[in-house]
């Protein structure tokens, strides 16, 4: 094919396109023209482009340049006509698109009920003057037992009741090893950590996970959360302990809640109590509490003649379940969003 002939067919194509696009009156017609001129399969531009292969190679640069100009000019004419007819022809053509329909609501995440409970507890205790501290979940036996006055032969240290870590076989033979590490079985470890590092007086809570090898059932799970509280000052009394736990209970469960303290025993508190709340027709045990044992103070070089304190540890899952009406602790940890979504914050 001669260069001349190629160029004149390009000119004809451009004239044709310009004229048709100038006159186009509806989006349907415009769409037809678009297919006719720039359609990817059988469009006129595509057809002319194919002719280029038949042009002598010395003329190809000229032919190619003109081809590009014409192609761009047709595209601009198309864009202009599209604009003149009020936007993209596709949208107007597609009857399924209804811009007046309400949008799709995006699925938003939310806080897990336990996280919501933790935030709530921090808020209540914050108003009672307790600041929040954290401690590690992997602990040594010093913080989990020794400093808490739990003697070496105490059943609480039994390997069957704890998740000892690393060199497990060695520790199973000798669970009293002072260097043994374990997943903490109680947040009371944080009592020791704050008394080691902070100056007195202090008033803290610490919320976090604890681990015990319990078989899961409706009320047990091998991992759960506790809220530990510790108040150390001059002349802190059992009366204050009871007031704080009463105030906490009424703030969290409502003013009709009843609180009962039963005598109990913990190696790190003396005297010790168990705390029950009367709620919805039942006494429910929520945790333990007591006055910090002098042995604990002594292990930390704190003079028990000068300082006194109380400590408590409450089960966060129980508090959460009571409030949200959840009856099986395992439901909290199945990660079933259909269940969890019910407890929107
Ligand atoms: N750490 C005890 C437990 O896990 C609870 C407790 C905390 C008791 C503080 C007394 C004082 O059972």
Short mmCIF file of C-alpha atoms and ligand atoms in Angstrom, two decimals:
data_model
loop_
_atom_site.label_atom_id
_atom_site.label_comp_id
_atom_site.label_asym_id
_atom_site.label_seq_id
_atom_site.Cartn_x
_atom_site.Cartn_y
_atom_site.Cartn_z
CA UNK A 1 0.00 0.00 0.00
CA UNK A 2 1.30 3.44 -0.85
CA UNK A 3 1.87 6.02 1.80
CA UNK A 4 -0.41 8.41 -0.06
CA UNK A 5 -3.32 6.03 0.01
CA UNK A 6 -2.82 5.29 3.67
CA UNK A 7 -2.75 8.96 4.61
CA UNK A 8 -5.89 9.75 2.66
CA UNK A 9 -7.81 6.90 4.26
CA UNK A 10 -6.75 8.30 7.62
CA UNK A 11 -8.07 11.73 6.60
CA UNK A 12 -11.34 10.22 5.48
CA UNK A 13 -11.69 8.36 8.72
CA UNK A 14 -11.07 11.50 10.74
CA UNK A 15 -13.58 13.56 8.73
CA UNK A 16 -16.17 10.83 9.07
CA UNK A 17 -15.63 10.50 12.79
CA UNK A 18 -15.70 14.23 13.45
CA UNK A 19 -18.85 14.73 11.49
CA UNK A 20 -20.70 11.84 13.07
CA UNK A 21 -19.61 12.80 16.55
CA UNK A 22 -20.59 16.42 16.05
CA UNK A 23 -24.08 15.38 15.09
CA UNK A 24 -24.62 12.61 17.61
CA UNK A 25 -27.79 13.21 19.65
CA UNK A 26 -28.20 10.36 22.13
CA UNK A 27 -26.08 8.21 24.35
CA UNK A 28 -27.12 5.09 22.46
CA UNK A 29 -25.89 6.54 19.19
CA UNK A 30 -22.73 7.67 20.86
CA UNK A 31 -22.07 4.19 22.14
CA UNK A 32 -22.55 2.82 18.61
CA UNK A 33 -20.07 5.35 17.26
CA UNK A 34 -17.60 4.51 19.96
CA UNK A 35 -17.74 0.85 18.98
CA UNK A 36 -17.54 1.75 15.29
CA UNK A 37 -14.45 3.94 15.56
CA UNK A 38 -12.45 2.86 18.58
CA UNK A 39 -13.91 -0.58 19.36
CA UNK A 40 -11.10 -2.87 20.42
CA UNK A 41 -12.09 -5.69 18.09
CA UNK A 42 -13.58 -4.32 14.89
CA UNK A 43 -13.22 -0.57 15.27
CA UNK A 44 -12.15 1.50 12.26
CA UNK A 45 -8.96 2.60 13.96
CA UNK A 46 -7.98 -0.98 14.54
CA UNK A 47 -8.62 -1.73 10.84
CA UNK A 48 -6.44 1.17 9.64
CA UNK A 49 -3.72 0.20 12.06
CA UNK A 50 -3.59 -3.21 10.44
CA UNK A 51 -2.92 -1.59 7.05
CA UNK A 52 0.27 -0.13 8.37
CA UNK A 53 1.96 -3.48 8.06
CA UNK A 54 1.66 -3.19 4.27
CA UNK A 55 3.49 0.13 4.05
CA UNK A 56 7.08 0.20 2.99
CA UNK A 57 9.33 0.41 5.98
CA UNK A 58 10.96 3.72 4.95
CA UNK A 59 7.53 5.42 5.04
CA UNK A 60 6.40 3.88 8.27
CA UNK A 61 7.59 6.63 10.62
CA UNK A 62 5.49 9.21 8.76
CA UNK A 63 2.51 6.87 8.58
CA UNK A 64 2.80 6.02 12.27
CA UNK A 65 2.99 9.65 13.32
CA UNK A 66 -0.12 10.58 11.40
CA UNK A 67 -1.91 7.48 12.63
CA UNK A 68 -1.28 8.51 16.25
CA UNK A 69 -2.55 12.04 15.57
CA UNK A 70 -5.76 10.79 14.01
CA UNK A 71 -6.36 8.24 16.74
CA UNK A 72 -5.93 10.90 19.45
CA UNK A 73 -8.14 13.36 17.59
CA UNK A 74 -10.95 10.81 17.33
CA UNK A 75 -10.61 9.99 20.99
CA UNK A 76 -10.87 13.71 21.93
CA UNK A 77 -13.92 14.09 19.69
CA UNK A 78 -15.47 11.11 21.48
CA UNK A 79 -14.68 12.59 24.89
CA UNK A 80 -16.17 15.90 23.85
CA UNK A 81 -19.38 14.28 22.62
CA UNK A 82 -19.61 12.21 25.80
CA UNK A 83 -19.34 15.33 27.88
CA UNK A 84 -21.88 17.14 25.77
CA UNK A 85 -24.37 14.31 26.33
CA UNK A 86 -23.90 14.45 30.07
CA UNK A 87 -21.21 12.10 31.18
CA UNK A 88 -20.04 8.59 30.69
CA UNK A 89 -22.31 6.84 28.24
CA UNK A 90 -21.92 3.55 30.12
CA UNK A 91 -23.61 4.75 33.28
CA UNK A 92 -26.57 6.10 31.42
CA UNK A 93 -26.91 2.91 29.45
CA UNK A 94 -26.75 0.53 32.39
CA UNK A 95 -30.27 0.25 33.81
CA UNK A 96 -29.05 -1.72 36.86
CA UNK A 97 -27.25 1.28 38.26
CA UNK A 98 -29.62 3.30 40.47
CA UNK A 99 -27.76 6.12 42.16
CA UNK A 100 -30.70 6.80 44.49
CA UNK A 101 -30.43 3.44 46.28
CA UNK A 102 -28.96 3.58 49.81
CA UNK A 103 -25.32 2.51 50.01
CA UNK A 104 -24.04 -0.76 51.43
CA UNK A 105 -23.27 -0.34 55.12
CA UNK A 106 -19.67 -1.36 55.79
CA UNK A 107 -19.26 -4.02 58.47
CA UNK A 108 -17.55 -2.25 61.40
CA UNK A 109 -15.49 -4.06 63.99
CA UNK A 110 -16.08 -3.65 67.71
CA UNK A 111 -14.32 -4.36 70.95
CA UNK A 112 -14.42 -7.87 72.39
CA UNK A 113 -16.68 -8.09 75.48
CA UNK A 114 -13.65 -8.78 77.68
CA UNK A 115 -11.90 -5.68 76.35
CA UNK A 116 -15.04 -3.65 76.95
CA UNK A 117 -15.18 -4.99 80.51
CA UNK A 118 -11.52 -4.19 81.13
CA UNK A 119 -12.04 -0.60 79.96
CA UNK A 120 -15.11 -0.30 82.18
CA UNK A 121 -13.25 -1.64 85.23
CA UNK A 122 -10.33 0.71 84.65
CA UNK A 123 -12.77 3.58 84.47
CA UNK A 124 -14.51 2.70 87.76
CA UNK A 125 -11.27 2.02 89.63
CA UNK A 126 -9.69 5.13 88.17
CA UNK A 127 -12.43 7.16 89.80
CA UNK A 128 -11.55 5.49 93.11
CA UNK A 129 -7.97 6.70 92.67
CA UNK A 130 -6.33 3.53 91.34
CA UNK A 131 -3.84 3.87 88.50
CA UNK A 132 -3.22 1.12 85.97
CA UNK A 133 -0.05 -0.98 85.85
CA UNK A 134 0.95 -3.96 83.78
CA UNK A 135 3.11 -6.98 84.38
CA UNK A 136 4.50 -9.77 82.18
CA UNK A 137 2.54 -12.93 81.43
CA UNK A 138 5.72 -15.02 81.52
CA UNK A 139 6.93 -14.97 85.09
CA UNK A 140 9.57 -16.48 87.33
CA UNK A 141 8.73 -18.44 90.44
CA UNK A 142 10.00 -15.58 92.60
CA UNK A 143 7.19 -13.24 91.53
CA UNK A 144 4.51 -15.91 91.09
CA UNK A 145 5.18 -17.77 94.37
CA UNK A 146 8.22 -17.07 96.53
CA UNK A 147 7.73 -13.36 97.18
CA UNK A 148 4.02 -14.03 97.66
CA UNK A 149 4.83 -16.23 100.64
CA UNK A 150 3.83 -19.41 98.82
CA UNK A 151 6.21 -22.04 100.25
CA UNK A 152 8.00 -24.60 98.14
CA UNK A 153 5.78 -27.48 99.15
CA UNK A 154 2.55 -25.57 98.58
CA UNK A 155 0.15 -27.38 96.22
CA UNK A 156 -0.30 -24.15 94.22
CA UNK A 157 3.20 -24.77 92.83
CA UNK A 158 2.41 -28.25 91.56
CA UNK A 159 3.53 -28.71 87.94
CA UNK A 160 0.11 -30.18 87.21
CA UNK A 161 -1.54 -26.91 88.22
CA UNK A 162 0.77 -24.58 86.32
CA UNK A 163 2.16 -24.03 82.84
CA UNK A 164 5.90 -24.23 83.45
CA UNK A 165 7.99 -23.18 80.48
CA UNK A 166 11.24 -24.19 78.78
CA UNK A 167 13.45 -27.06 79.83
CA UNK A 168 10.13 -28.43 80.96
CA UNK A 169 11.42 -31.84 81.88
CA UNK A 170 13.98 -30.34 84.20
CA UNK A 171 11.36 -28.24 85.93
CA UNK A 172 8.89 -31.05 86.21
CA UNK A 173 11.50 -32.94 88.19
CA UNK A 174 12.18 -29.87 90.24
CA UNK A 175 9.30 -27.40 90.17
CA UNK A 176 10.78 -25.55 93.14
CA UNK A 177 13.72 -24.35 91.05
CA UNK A 178 13.92 -20.60 91.67
CA UNK A 179 14.81 -19.94 88.03
CA UNK A 180 11.85 -21.84 86.67
CA UNK A 181 9.61 -19.79 84.40
CA UNK A 182 5.88 -20.19 83.97
CA UNK A 183 2.82 -18.52 82.51
CA UNK A 184 1.64 -16.56 85.53
CA UNK A 185 -1.20 -18.26 87.39
CA UNK A 186 -2.39 -15.04 89.05
CA UNK A 187 -1.99 -11.29 88.63
CA UNK A 188 -0.77 -11.06 92.25
CA UNK A 189 2.68 -11.18 90.62
CA UNK A 190 2.13 -7.52 89.77
CA UNK A 191 1.80 -6.66 93.48
CA UNK A 192 5.41 -7.75 93.87
CA UNK A 193 6.56 -5.96 90.73
CA UNK A 194 5.09 -2.60 91.73
CA UNK A 195 6.35 -2.81 95.32
CA UNK A 196 9.82 -3.61 93.90
CA UNK A 197 9.85 -0.60 91.62
CA UNK A 198 7.46 2.09 92.84
CA UNK A 199 7.74 4.22 95.90
CA UNK A 200 5.12 4.10 98.66
CA UNK A 201 2.32 4.95 99.13
CA UNK A 202 0.74 3.37 96.08
CA UNK A 203 -2.70 2.50 94.81
CA UNK A 204 -2.78 0.42 91.62
CA UNK A 205 -4.83 -2.04 89.65
CA UNK A 206 -3.51 -4.43 87.04
CA UNK A 207 -5.67 -6.25 84.52
CA UNK A 208 -4.40 -9.10 82.43
CA UNK A 209 -4.32 -12.74 81.44
CA UNK A 210 -3.52 -15.62 83.75
CA UNK A 211 -3.09 -19.29 82.91
CA UNK A 212 -4.03 -22.51 84.67
CA UNK A 213 -4.26 -25.99 83.14
CA UNK A 214 -7.99 -26.43 83.83
CA UNK A 215 -10.13 -28.52 81.49
CA UNK A 216 -12.49 -26.10 79.72
CA UNK A 217 -16.13 -26.23 80.77
CA UNK A 218 -18.89 -23.63 81.18
CA UNK A 219 -17.03 -21.87 84.01
CA UNK A 220 -13.36 -22.80 83.43
CA UNK A 221 -10.89 -21.96 80.73
CA UNK A 222 -7.09 -22.45 80.74
CA UNK A 223 -6.62 -18.72 80.13
CA UNK A 224 -8.66 -16.02 81.82
CA UNK A 225 -8.28 -12.49 83.13
CA UNK A 226 -7.97 -11.06 86.60
CA UNK A 227 -8.12 -7.58 88.02
CA UNK A 228 -5.57 -7.21 90.79
CA UNK A 229 -5.75 -4.29 93.17
CA UNK A 230 -3.19 -3.11 95.70
CA UNK A 231 -3.32 -0.17 98.09
CA UNK A 232 -0.33 0.38 100.37
CA UNK A 233 -0.13 3.34 102.72
CA UNK A 234 0.15 4.14 106.42
CA UNK A 235 -2.91 2.79 108.28
CA UNK A 236 -4.72 1.13 105.39
CA UNK A 237 -7.43 -0.99 107.00
CA UNK A 238 -9.74 -3.88 106.32
CA UNK A 239 -12.64 -1.40 106.52
CA UNK A 240 -11.18 0.41 103.51
CA UNK A 241 -10.82 -2.84 101.63
CA UNK A 242 -14.49 -3.60 102.20
CA UNK A 243 -15.58 -0.10 101.22
CA UNK A 244 -13.60 -0.16 98.00
CA UNK A 245 -14.99 -3.54 96.95
CA UNK A 246 -18.52 -2.44 97.88
CA UNK A 247 -18.18 0.79 95.92
CA UNK A 248 -16.77 -1.11 93.01
CA UNK A 249 -19.65 -3.61 93.08
CA UNK A 250 -22.35 -0.95 93.15
CA UNK A 251 -20.70 1.00 90.34
CA UNK A 252 -20.33 -2.07 88.18
CA UNK A 253 -23.43 -4.14 88.98
CA UNK A 254 -25.86 -1.52 90.27
CA UNK A 255 -26.93 -0.14 93.62
CA UNK A 256 -29.06 -3.18 94.51
CA UNK A 257 -26.07 -5.52 94.60
CA UNK A 258 -25.19 -7.15 97.94
CA UNK A 259 -21.63 -7.95 98.93
CA UNK A 260 -20.51 -10.73 101.26
CA UNK A 261 -17.03 -11.38 102.65
CA UNK A 262 -16.26 -14.94 103.74
CA UNK A 263 -13.16 -15.78 105.79
CA UNK A 264 -10.61 -17.55 103.64
CA UNK A 265 -6.90 -18.16 103.31
CA UNK A 266 -4.25 -16.90 100.89
CA UNK A 267 -0.53 -17.15 101.70
CA UNK A 268 0.01 -13.51 100.75
CA UNK A 269 -2.80 -11.91 102.75
CA UNK A 270 -3.72 -12.06 106.45
CA UNK A 271 -6.58 -11.93 107.20
CA UNK A 272 -8.03 -13.15 103.90
CA UNK A 273 -11.55 -13.15 102.54
CA UNK A 274 -13.44 -14.43 99.59
CA UNK A 275 -15.73 -11.88 97.95
CA UNK A 276 -19.24 -12.80 96.84
CA UNK A 277 -21.78 -10.59 95.13
CA UNK A 278 -25.52 -11.26 95.37
CA UNK A 279 -26.85 -10.66 91.96
CA UNK A 280 -29.90 -11.93 90.11
CA UNK A 281 -30.82 -14.29 92.94
CA UNK A 282 -27.43 -15.93 93.59
CA UNK A 283 -24.29 -15.48 95.62
CA UNK A 284 -21.42 -15.54 93.16
CA UNK A 285 -17.78 -15.65 94.11
CA UNK A 286 -15.80 -13.02 92.28
CA UNK A 287 -12.37 -13.41 93.83
CA UNK A 288 -10.16 -13.12 96.86
CA UNK A 289 -8.82 -10.28 98.96
CA UNK A 290 -7.12 -9.48 102.22
CA UNK A 291 -4.56 -7.43 104.09
CA UNK A 292 -1.04 -7.75 102.68
CA UNK A 293 0.82 -10.36 104.74
CA UNK A 294 3.83 -8.97 106.66
CA UNK A 295 5.97 -11.71 105.09
CA UNK A 296 5.30 -10.22 101.66
CA UNK A 297 6.38 -6.76 102.84
CA UNK A 298 9.49 -8.24 104.41
CA UNK A 299 10.46 -10.06 101.22
CA UNK A 300 10.53 -6.62 99.60
CA UNK A 301 12.31 -4.84 102.47
CA UNK A 302 9.21 -2.87 103.37
CA UNK A 303 8.69 -2.34 107.08
CA UNK A 304 5.31 -3.90 108.04
CA UNK A 305 5.33 -1.88 111.26
CA UNK A 306 5.16 1.31 109.21
CA UNK A 307 3.15 0.31 106.19
CA UNK A 308 -0.04 -1.63 105.69
CA UNK A 309 -2.05 -2.50 102.63
CA UNK A 310 -4.81 -4.50 101.13
CA UNK A 311 -4.94 -6.51 97.92
CA UNK A 312 -7.69 -8.12 95.92
CA UNK A 313 -7.96 -10.25 92.80
CA UNK A 314 -11.24 -10.52 90.90
CA UNK A 315 -12.13 -12.68 87.90
CA UNK A 316 -12.79 -10.46 84.89
CA UNK A 317 -14.66 -13.13 82.90
CA UNK A 318 -17.17 -13.58 85.72
CA UNK A 319 -17.80 -9.86 85.89
CA UNK A 320 -18.17 -9.69 82.12
CA UNK A 321 -20.47 -12.72 81.95
CA UNK A 322 -22.74 -11.46 84.74
CA UNK A 323 -23.19 -8.14 83.09
CA UNK A 324 -23.73 -9.37 79.55
CA UNK A 325 -25.74 -12.45 80.55
CA UNK A 326 -23.20 -14.86 79.07
CA UNK A 327 -23.48 -18.33 80.62
CA UNK A 328 -20.59 -20.27 79.05
CA UNK A 329 -17.05 -18.88 79.32
CA UNK A 330 -16.01 -20.84 76.22
CA UNK A 331 -18.29 -18.67 74.10
CA UNK A 332 -15.97 -15.74 74.80
CA UNK A 333 -13.06 -17.52 73.16
CA UNK A 334 -14.60 -19.26 70.16
CA UNK A 335 -14.00 -16.18 67.99
CA UNK A 336 -17.48 -16.55 66.53
CA UNK A 337 -18.34 -13.03 65.39
CA UNK A 338 -22.04 -13.90 65.23
CA UNK A 339 -21.90 -14.40 68.99
CA UNK A 340 -19.53 -11.54 69.80
CA UNK A 341 -21.37 -9.02 67.65
CA UNK A 342 -24.30 -9.12 70.10
CA UNK A 343 -22.27 -7.22 72.67
CA UNK A 344 -21.80 -3.96 70.86
CA UNK A 345 -20.13 -1.26 72.88
N1 LIG B 1 -4.41 -14.25 93.55
C1 LIG B 1 -5.59 -14.81 94.18
C2 LIG B 1 -6.18 -15.86 93.21
O1 LIG B 1 -5.83 -15.90 92.07
C3 LIG B 1 -6.63 -13.76 94.49
C4 LIG B 1 -6.16 -12.76 95.49
C5 LIG B 1 -5.55 -11.59 95.11
C6 LIG B 1 -6.37 -13.00 96.86
C7 LIG B 1 -5.15 -10.66 96.05
C8 LIG B 1 -5.97 -12.09 97.80
C9 LIG B 1 -5.37 -10.92 97.40
O2 LIG B 1 -7.01 -16.65 93.62
#
